Short mmCIF file of C-alpha atoms in Angstrom, two decimals:
data_model
loop_
_atom_site.label_atom_id
_atom_site.label_comp_id
_atom_site.label_asym_id
_atom_site.label_seq_id
_atom_site.Cartn_x
_atom_site.Cartn_y
_atom_site.Cartn_z
CA MET A 28 169.14 110.11 79.62
CA PRO A 29 171.43 113.24 79.34
CA GLU A 30 170.17 116.06 77.12
CA GLY A 31 171.62 115.92 73.65
CA ASP A 32 172.24 112.13 73.71
CA CYS A 33 171.43 111.13 70.15
CA THR A 34 171.21 107.41 70.83
CA LYS A 35 167.46 107.71 71.17
CA HIS A 36 167.28 108.70 67.51
CA ARG A 37 169.28 105.71 66.30
CA PRO A 38 167.48 102.70 64.83
CA PRO A 39 167.34 99.64 67.12
CA PRO A 40 170.41 97.44 66.82
CA ARG A 41 170.13 94.69 64.21
CA MET A 42 169.98 91.22 65.66
CA GLU A 43 172.96 89.26 64.49
CA ALA A 44 172.19 85.94 62.80
CA PRO A 45 173.36 82.97 64.88
CA ASP A 46 176.70 81.56 63.84
CA PRO A 47 176.48 78.44 61.65
CA VAL A 48 177.92 75.21 63.02
CA THR A 49 180.34 72.95 61.21
CA GLU A 50 180.11 69.19 60.96
CA ALA A 51 182.96 68.80 63.45
CA GLU A 52 181.28 71.17 65.90
CA VAL A 53 178.01 69.25 65.67
CA GLU A 54 179.79 65.95 66.27
CA ALA A 55 181.55 67.35 69.33
CA LEU A 56 178.33 68.88 70.65
CA VAL A 57 176.23 65.72 70.33
CA ARG A 58 179.01 63.56 71.72
CA GLY A 59 179.34 65.86 74.71
CA ILE A 60 175.67 66.01 75.72
CA CYS A 61 174.20 62.58 74.94
CA PHE A 62 175.46 60.76 78.07
CA LYS A 63 176.00 62.73 81.29
CA THR A 64 177.77 60.22 83.49
CA GLY A 65 177.91 59.89 87.26
CA PRO A 66 176.30 57.87 90.06
CA PRO A 67 172.74 56.79 89.18
CA ARG A 68 170.72 58.86 91.64
CA THR A 69 167.55 60.19 90.06
CA THR A 70 164.39 58.74 88.57
CA GLY A 71 161.72 60.35 86.41
CA VAL A 72 158.62 59.39 84.50
CA GLU A 73 156.58 60.90 81.67
CA LEU A 74 152.96 59.78 81.50
CA GLU A 75 150.80 60.23 78.42
CA TRP A 76 147.03 59.78 78.62
CA LEU A 77 144.10 59.71 76.23
CA VAL A 78 141.32 62.09 77.27
CA HIS A 79 137.60 61.53 76.70
CA GLU A 80 134.21 61.77 78.34
CA PRO A 81 133.49 59.06 80.94
CA GLY A 82 131.85 56.11 79.21
CA LEU A 83 132.29 57.71 75.78
CA ALA A 84 135.83 56.72 74.82
CA HIS A 85 134.75 56.33 71.19
CA VAL A 86 133.48 59.91 70.85
CA PRO A 87 135.98 62.67 69.87
CA VAL A 88 136.11 65.60 72.29
CA PRO A 89 135.81 68.98 70.54
CA ALA A 90 139.07 70.91 70.55
CA ALA A 91 137.48 73.90 72.29
CA ARG A 92 136.43 71.71 75.23
CA LEU A 93 139.89 70.23 75.55
CA GLU A 94 141.52 73.66 75.40
CA ALA A 95 139.24 74.98 78.16
CA ALA A 96 140.00 71.98 80.37
CA TYR A 97 143.74 72.23 79.74
CA ALA A 98 143.72 75.93 80.57
CA ALA A 99 142.33 74.99 83.97
CA LEU A 100 144.98 72.32 84.43
CA ARG A 101 147.77 74.78 83.71
CA ALA A 102 146.63 76.83 86.70
CA LEU A 103 147.08 73.90 89.08
CA PRO A 104 150.06 73.82 91.50
CA LEU A 105 151.68 70.76 89.89
CA HIS A 106 155.19 69.47 90.50
CA ALA A 107 155.29 67.94 87.02
CA SER A 108 155.28 69.87 83.77
CA LEU A 109 152.09 69.56 81.76
CA THR A 110 152.07 69.48 77.98
CA VAL A 111 149.57 68.55 75.27
CA GLU A 112 150.36 66.22 72.40
CA PRO A 113 149.19 67.00 68.84
CA GLY A 114 146.06 64.83 69.07
CA GLY A 115 145.05 66.19 72.47
CA GLN A 116 146.76 63.54 74.59
CA LEU A 117 147.81 64.88 77.97
CA GLU A 118 151.39 64.43 79.20
CA LEU A 119 152.76 64.89 82.70
CA SER A 120 156.55 64.91 83.04
CA SER A 121 157.94 64.57 86.54
CA LEU A 122 160.91 66.40 87.92
CA PRO A 123 163.98 64.22 88.53
CA ALA A 124 163.36 62.58 91.90
CA ALA A 125 165.94 61.43 94.43
CA SER A 126 164.23 58.05 94.78
CA LEU A 127 161.58 55.85 93.22
CA THR A 128 159.27 56.48 96.19
CA GLU A 129 159.62 60.25 95.84
CA CYS A 130 158.87 60.04 92.12
CA VAL A 131 155.76 57.89 92.64
CA SER A 132 154.47 60.04 95.49
CA ALA A 133 154.84 63.33 93.58
CA MET A 134 153.21 61.98 90.43
CA ARG A 135 150.31 60.43 92.34
CA ALA A 136 149.61 63.78 93.99
CA ASP A 137 149.69 65.60 90.65
CA LEU A 138 147.43 63.05 89.00
CA GLY A 139 144.92 63.45 91.81
CA LEU A 140 144.72 67.19 91.13
CA VAL A 141 144.48 66.64 87.38
CA ARG A 142 141.71 64.07 87.64
CA ASP A 143 139.68 66.27 89.99
CA ALA A 144 139.99 69.23 87.62
CA LEU A 145 139.09 67.16 84.56
CA ARG A 146 136.07 65.75 86.38
CA SER A 147 134.64 69.25 86.64
CA HIS A 148 134.89 69.45 82.84
CA ARG A 149 133.20 66.03 82.45
CA LEU A 150 136.43 64.47 81.16
CA THR A 151 138.61 61.59 82.29
CA LEU A 152 142.00 59.98 81.62
CA SER A 153 142.49 56.59 79.96
CA GLY A 154 145.73 54.61 80.16
CA ILE A 155 145.97 52.70 76.89
CA GLY A 156 148.78 52.62 74.36
CA ALA A 157 146.77 53.51 71.26
CA ASP A 158 143.31 54.95 70.84
CA PRO A 159 141.07 51.91 70.19
CA TRP A 160 138.16 53.82 68.66
CA ARG A 161 138.80 57.32 67.39
CA PRO A 162 140.68 58.10 64.16
CA PRO A 163 143.75 60.34 64.43
CA SER A 164 142.84 64.01 64.49
CA ARG A 165 145.30 66.80 65.22
CA ILE A 166 144.12 69.68 67.41
CA LEU A 167 147.41 71.61 67.72
CA ARG A 168 148.10 73.91 64.79
CA GLU A 169 151.68 75.05 65.12
CA PRO A 170 154.47 75.26 62.52
CA ARG A 171 156.47 72.43 64.10
CA TYR A 172 153.49 70.06 64.07
CA ASP A 173 152.58 71.06 60.53
CA ALA A 174 156.15 70.23 59.52
CA LEU A 175 156.22 66.97 61.48
CA GLU A 176 152.98 65.85 59.88
CA SER A 177 154.21 66.72 56.38
CA SER A 178 157.46 64.89 56.98
CA LEU A 179 155.87 61.76 58.46
CA ASP A 180 153.12 61.59 55.83
CA ARG A 181 155.75 60.70 53.23
CA GLY A 182 156.15 57.33 54.91
CA GLY A 183 152.46 56.45 55.21
CA PRO A 184 149.71 56.68 57.84
CA ALA A 185 151.77 55.53 60.84
CA GLY A 186 153.11 59.03 61.47
CA ARG A 187 149.72 60.60 62.08
CA ARG A 188 148.73 57.69 64.32
CA MET A 189 151.88 58.20 66.35
CA MET A 190 151.26 61.94 66.71
CA CYS A 191 147.57 61.86 67.53
CA SER A 192 146.53 58.44 68.81
CA THR A 193 149.26 56.93 71.02
CA ALA A 194 150.20 57.20 74.68
CA SER A 195 153.03 55.75 76.73
CA VAL A 196 154.84 55.46 80.03
CA GLN A 197 158.33 56.86 79.47
CA ILE A 198 160.90 56.04 82.14
CA CYS A 199 163.87 58.36 82.68
CA LEU A 200 167.03 57.13 84.41
CA ASP A 201 170.51 58.51 84.88
CA ALA A 202 173.02 57.40 82.26
CA GLY A 203 175.29 55.77 84.86
CA TYR A 204 178.97 55.76 85.68
CA GLU A 205 181.66 56.42 83.11
CA GLU A 206 183.42 53.26 84.25
CA PRO A 207 182.49 49.70 83.19
CA GLY A 208 180.24 47.48 85.27
CA PRO A 209 176.50 46.91 85.78
CA LEU A 210 175.93 50.59 86.58
CA GLY A 211 178.22 51.94 83.85
CA TYR A 212 176.61 53.93 81.06
CA ALA A 213 177.70 51.55 78.28
CA ARG A 214 176.16 48.54 80.06
CA ARG A 215 172.97 50.48 80.91
CA TRP A 216 172.64 51.61 77.28
CA ARG A 217 172.91 48.03 76.07
CA LEU A 218 170.61 46.72 78.83
CA ALA A 219 167.95 49.26 77.84
CA HIS A 220 167.86 47.90 74.28
CA LEU A 221 167.95 44.22 75.31
CA LEU A 222 165.35 44.69 78.03
CA GLY A 223 163.18 46.83 75.75
CA PRO A 224 161.33 43.98 74.00
CA VAL A 225 160.65 42.33 77.37
CA LEU A 226 159.04 45.57 78.56
CA VAL A 227 157.10 45.86 75.29
CA ALA A 228 155.74 42.34 75.75
CA ALA A 229 155.04 42.51 79.48
CA PHE A 230 153.17 45.82 79.31
CA ALA A 231 151.55 45.59 75.86
CA ASN A 232 148.21 47.38 76.13
CA SER A 233 147.02 48.45 72.69
CA PRO A 234 145.50 45.58 70.68
CA LEU A 235 142.70 47.59 69.04
CA GLN A 236 142.31 50.19 66.33
CA ASP A 237 139.09 51.55 64.84
CA GLY A 238 137.18 49.22 67.14
CA ARG A 239 138.80 46.02 65.85
CA ALA A 240 141.70 43.86 66.92
CA THR A 241 144.82 44.57 64.89
CA GLY A 242 146.71 41.31 65.42
CA TRP A 243 149.23 43.12 67.65
CA ARG A 244 149.29 43.15 71.46
CA SER A 245 151.02 46.53 71.15
CA THR A 246 149.61 48.36 68.17
CA ARG A 247 151.42 51.42 69.47
CA GLN A 248 154.75 49.65 68.98
CA ALA A 249 153.66 48.50 65.53
CA VAL A 250 152.93 52.14 64.70
CA TRP A 251 156.46 53.12 65.70
CA ALA A 252 157.83 50.30 63.56
CA GLY A 253 155.91 51.81 60.64
CA ILE A 254 157.93 55.03 60.81
CA GLU A 255 161.18 55.31 58.88
CA PRO A 256 164.22 53.90 60.74
CA GLY A 257 166.13 57.17 60.44
CA ARG A 258 163.59 58.82 62.71
CA SER A 259 162.33 55.98 64.93
CA GLY A 260 165.19 53.49 64.90
CA ALA A 261 168.02 52.79 67.30
CA PRO A 262 171.68 53.04 66.32
CA PRO A 263 173.79 49.87 66.08
CA LEU A 264 174.71 48.45 69.49
CA ASP A 265 178.06 46.99 68.45
CA GLY A 266 179.97 50.25 68.84
CA GLU A 267 180.87 52.73 71.58
CA PRO A 268 177.56 54.39 72.61
CA ARG A 269 178.62 58.02 72.23
CA GLU A 270 180.15 57.44 68.84
CA ALA A 271 177.22 55.33 67.65
CA TRP A 272 174.60 57.87 68.74
CA THR A 273 176.53 60.82 67.31
CA ARG A 274 176.87 59.10 63.95
CA HIS A 275 173.19 58.13 64.02
CA ALA A 276 172.05 61.67 64.83
CA LEU A 277 174.08 63.28 62.07
CA ASP A 278 172.98 60.72 59.50
CA ALA A 279 169.31 61.01 60.47
CA PRO A 280 166.95 62.97 58.21
CA VAL A 281 166.25 66.62 58.94
CA MET A 282 162.56 66.92 59.76
CA CYS A 283 162.31 70.61 58.98
CA VAL A 284 164.19 73.86 58.62
CA LYS A 285 162.67 76.38 60.96
CA GLY A 286 161.70 79.76 59.63
CA ALA A 287 161.50 83.11 61.41
CA PRO A 288 158.13 84.11 62.89
CA GLY A 289 155.88 85.34 60.10
CA ASP A 290 157.90 83.63 57.37
CA GLY A 291 155.18 81.09 56.67
CA PRO A 292 155.43 77.28 56.86
CA TRP A 293 158.73 75.73 57.81
CA ARG A 294 160.61 73.98 55.03
CA VAL A 295 160.34 70.19 55.03
CA PRO A 296 163.31 68.89 53.00
CA GLU A 297 163.30 65.38 51.62
CA GLY A 298 166.33 63.12 51.93
CA LEU A 299 168.49 65.74 53.68
CA THR A 300 170.54 64.41 56.60
CA PHE A 301 171.91 66.75 59.22
CA ARG A 302 175.43 65.85 58.12
CA ALA A 303 174.62 66.81 54.54
CA TRP A 304 173.04 70.04 55.77
CA THR A 305 176.23 71.08 57.57
CA ARG A 306 178.24 70.39 54.42
CA SER A 307 175.98 72.17 51.93
CA GLY A 308 174.67 75.03 54.08
CA LEU A 309 171.42 74.88 52.12
CA PRO A 310 168.69 76.05 52.28
CA ARG A 311 170.50 78.04 54.99
CA PRO A 312 173.39 77.12 57.28
CA PRO A 313 172.37 75.18 60.40
CA THR A 314 172.91 76.68 63.86
CA ARG A 315 173.27 75.38 67.42
CA ASP A 316 169.52 75.85 67.84
CA ASP A 317 168.94 73.63 64.81
CA VAL A 318 171.11 70.92 66.36
CA ASP A 319 169.14 71.03 69.61
CA TYR A 320 165.84 70.90 67.75
CA HIS A 321 166.98 68.09 65.44
CA LEU A 322 167.73 65.88 68.45
CA THR A 323 164.15 66.32 69.69
CA THR A 324 162.79 65.04 66.36
CA LEU A 325 164.48 61.65 66.73
CA PHE A 326 162.25 59.05 68.39
CA PRO A 327 164.22 55.84 69.02
CA PRO A 328 162.96 53.44 71.71
CA VAL A 329 165.84 54.53 73.94
CA ARG A 330 166.83 58.17 73.61
CA PRO A 331 170.01 59.55 75.24
CA ARG A 332 169.28 63.07 76.49
CA GLY A 333 172.08 63.21 79.02
CA HIS A 334 169.96 60.65 80.88
CA LEU A 335 168.31 57.60 79.32
CA GLU A 336 164.71 57.93 78.20
CA LEU A 337 163.02 54.53 77.73
CA ARG A 338 160.08 55.05 75.38
CA MET A 339 158.77 51.55 74.62
CA VAL A 340 156.10 50.98 77.29
CA ASP A 341 152.41 51.38 76.44
CA ALA A 342 150.28 53.56 78.70
CA GLN A 343 148.83 51.34 81.43
CA PRO A 344 145.27 50.78 82.70
CA GLY A 345 143.99 52.02 86.04
CA ASP A 346 144.91 55.03 88.12
CA ASP A 347 148.25 53.57 89.24
CA GLY A 348 149.06 51.07 86.49
CA TRP A 349 152.04 53.21 85.46
CA VAL A 350 153.74 52.53 88.80
CA VAL A 351 154.59 48.92 87.88
CA PRO A 352 156.72 49.53 84.75
CA LEU A 353 158.39 52.47 86.49
CA ALA A 354 159.24 50.40 89.58
CA VAL A 355 160.37 47.29 87.70
CA THR A 356 162.55 49.21 85.28
CA SER A 357 164.09 51.41 87.99
CA ALA A 358 164.96 48.34 90.06
CA LEU A 359 166.55 46.53 87.11
CA PHE A 360 168.77 49.51 86.35
CA ASP A 361 169.65 51.03 89.70
CA ASP A 362 170.15 47.97 91.91
CA PRO A 363 173.49 46.38 90.94
CA GLY A 364 172.39 42.81 91.69
CA ALA A 365 169.11 43.15 89.80
CA ALA A 366 170.89 44.84 86.90
CA GLU A 367 173.32 41.93 86.57
CA THR A 368 170.53 39.36 86.78
CA ALA A 369 168.44 41.19 84.18
CA TYR A 370 171.39 41.52 81.81
CA ARG A 371 172.12 37.79 81.96
CA ALA A 372 168.44 37.02 81.39
CA VAL A 373 168.00 39.23 78.33
CA LYS A 374 171.40 38.89 76.69
CA PRO A 375 170.51 35.63 74.84
CA LEU A 376 167.51 37.38 73.24
CA ALA A 377 169.90 39.41 71.09
CA GLU A 378 170.49 36.31 68.94
CA ARG A 379 166.96 36.67 67.57
CA ASP A 380 167.80 40.03 66.03
CA GLY A 381 170.35 38.64 63.63
CA PRO A 382 173.94 39.64 62.85
CA PRO A 383 175.30 43.21 62.75
CA GLY A 384 173.66 45.15 59.97
CA SER A 385 170.23 43.63 60.58
CA PRO A 386 167.30 46.03 61.21
CA ALA A 387 167.58 47.75 64.57
CA ALA A 388 164.87 48.28 67.18
CA PRO A 389 161.93 48.77 66.87
CA HIS A 390 162.05 47.27 63.35
CA SER A 391 163.98 44.13 64.32
CA PRO A 392 162.41 40.64 64.49
CA LEU A 393 162.60 40.43 68.30
CA TRP A 394 160.91 43.79 68.86
CA LEU A 395 158.21 42.97 66.30
CA ASP A 396 157.58 39.60 67.96
CA ALA A 397 157.25 41.33 71.33
CA ALA A 398 154.72 43.78 69.93
CA ARG A 399 152.71 41.11 68.14
CA HIS A 400 152.68 38.29 70.70
CA GLY A 401 153.36 39.88 74.08
CA LEU A 402 154.25 37.29 76.72
CA ALA A 403 152.69 34.51 74.65
CA ASP A 404 156.24 34.36 73.26
CA ALA A 405 157.89 31.70 75.45
CA GLU A 406 161.39 33.23 75.51
CA LEU A 407 160.09 36.69 76.35
CA ARG A 408 157.89 35.22 79.07
CA GLU A 409 160.85 33.39 80.62
CA ALA A 410 163.01 36.52 80.57
CA ALA A 411 160.17 38.59 82.02
CA ALA A 412 159.71 36.13 84.89
CA VAL A 413 163.40 36.38 85.83
CA CYS A 414 163.38 40.19 85.55
CA PHE A 415 160.22 40.64 87.63
CA ALA A 416 161.61 38.35 90.33
CA ALA A 417 164.88 40.30 90.39
CA ALA A 418 162.98 43.59 90.60
CA ALA A 419 160.79 42.29 93.44
CA ASP A 420 163.92 41.32 95.40
CA ALA A 421 165.54 44.70 94.77
CA LEU A 422 162.62 47.00 95.61
CA PRO A 423 162.90 46.61 99.42
CA ARG A 424 166.62 47.45 99.18
CA MET A 425 165.67 50.59 97.25
CA GLY A 426 163.22 51.67 99.95
CA ALA A 427 160.11 51.19 97.79
CA ASP A 428 156.90 51.48 99.79
CA ALA A 429 154.55 48.58 100.43
CA SER A 430 151.97 49.71 97.84
CA THR A 431 154.59 49.74 95.08
CA ARG A 432 155.96 46.33 96.07
CA ASP A 433 152.45 44.90 96.23
CA ALA A 434 151.56 46.34 92.82
CA VAL A 435 154.60 44.65 91.23
CA ALA A 436 153.85 41.32 92.92
CA THR A 437 150.19 41.43 91.87
CA TYR A 438 151.12 42.25 88.27
CA ALA A 439 153.63 39.41 88.15
CA ASP A 440 151.02 36.92 89.38
CA ARG A 441 148.22 38.19 87.14
CA TYR A 442 150.17 38.59 83.92
CA VAL A 443 153.79 37.43 83.83
CA ALA A 444 153.26 34.05 85.48
CA ARG A 445 150.38 33.35 83.07
CA GLY A 446 152.07 34.60 79.89
CA ARG A 447 149.59 37.45 79.57
CA CYS A 448 149.61 41.24 79.30
CA PRO A 449 146.88 43.91 79.64
CA ALA A 450 146.14 43.64 75.92
CA ASP A 451 144.83 40.12 76.53
CA ASP A 452 142.21 41.50 78.93
CA LEU A 453 141.00 43.89 76.24
CA LEU A 454 140.87 41.11 73.67
CA ASP A 455 138.95 38.85 76.06
CA GLY A 456 136.26 41.51 76.28
CA LEU A 457 136.00 41.95 72.52
CA GLY A 458 133.06 40.40 70.73
CA ASP A 459 133.61 37.84 67.98
CA ALA A 460 132.47 40.31 65.33
CA HIS A 461 135.40 42.58 66.11
CA ARG A 462 138.19 40.03 66.29
CA HIS A 463 140.93 40.34 63.73
CA HIS A 464 141.74 37.32 61.59
CA ASP A 465 145.03 37.16 59.77
CA ALA A 466 145.51 35.85 56.24
CA SER A 467 145.61 32.27 57.47
CA GLY A 468 142.18 32.66 59.08
CA LYS A 469 143.51 32.10 62.60
CA ASP A 470 142.26 34.12 65.54
CA ALA A 471 144.95 36.78 66.11
CA ARG A 472 144.81 36.26 69.86
CA ARG A 473 146.36 32.83 69.59
#
């Protein structure tokens, strides 16, 4: 620095506050990013797992032990990103893969490394949609999770269960072409919502809570249905997808207003939609960062994030149980023939959700029936049989390996053809003393 330059004596420049966004700017922003269209080429998966000691799934793991194990996992050379959910659930999120086979291969390799590392800490992974034994207990203490908990608590206990006690297989697919047709984004958006209850029913794997049957094959899905529709619900399907999602996002409740570091807890407003926030500018004007964050606090069963994120499948049993919902769903979306067959099979199910204006997924009658009954529901079973057959036909055309094709065929024979789901296996192993009986006195498994 030249002698006599007085800039070194000046105070550091003041950081300018981000520019506020207007309602019109937010609408344009959301509309522009929710569906990134083009040829469907990539596949991804996000796997959530419960973590516990082998043979001691009912015993909570101290937070310090989990943190030590997760520190070791973060040092592993993984392809997937590794994150921890508020209750200590572990999540692996794959990179977008050029094919189903590439996605499965990369995730299998990462899971092998993770399991080996956890074994050295005397811990293991469990694929189940909702913790069947342990009460919800949050181990992450961060402002955003404090705010989320405060916000969700206003609606009852379901929010804490969702945060701390649930796990899923989330399937990520490209939005599709701009143009109409079986691979167009509008058709794929509608297919995701019509196929959703079939996936809920076929892969239901969470019938227990606090050691007792709940009366639901997918208690995890029942938990989501217990969260307010503004946060967990889907937008109406009778409109143009971009417009419908944009309207839904702006009219959804603001979970929190972030504060600067050191400012204390984030504000948790009640009854404030993002649209109303842009109009009032209170408690402070929203910014682009607030828009981005707000979109991450919406948890519908299908979330448009440029791509489509299907969030309705329970975590699956076994080391490779997750492969089946990933393979079936990918085939039904990315193979044109399978997509058309699946759409025809599930389209009649929409009649069970009532006329426009009826509750949307996951609060609608069809989605609740899927969560409660699984494939014991005759119509869902019939649709699942058609969809699994279409997926099995499509997988060879997609280059799926023999192990993936065999896994789908085995699952179809074991569960779909018999009107069963993994939850039924768990219920079969439950003693009479722990069975749930509904108000009519009937065994909830029937």
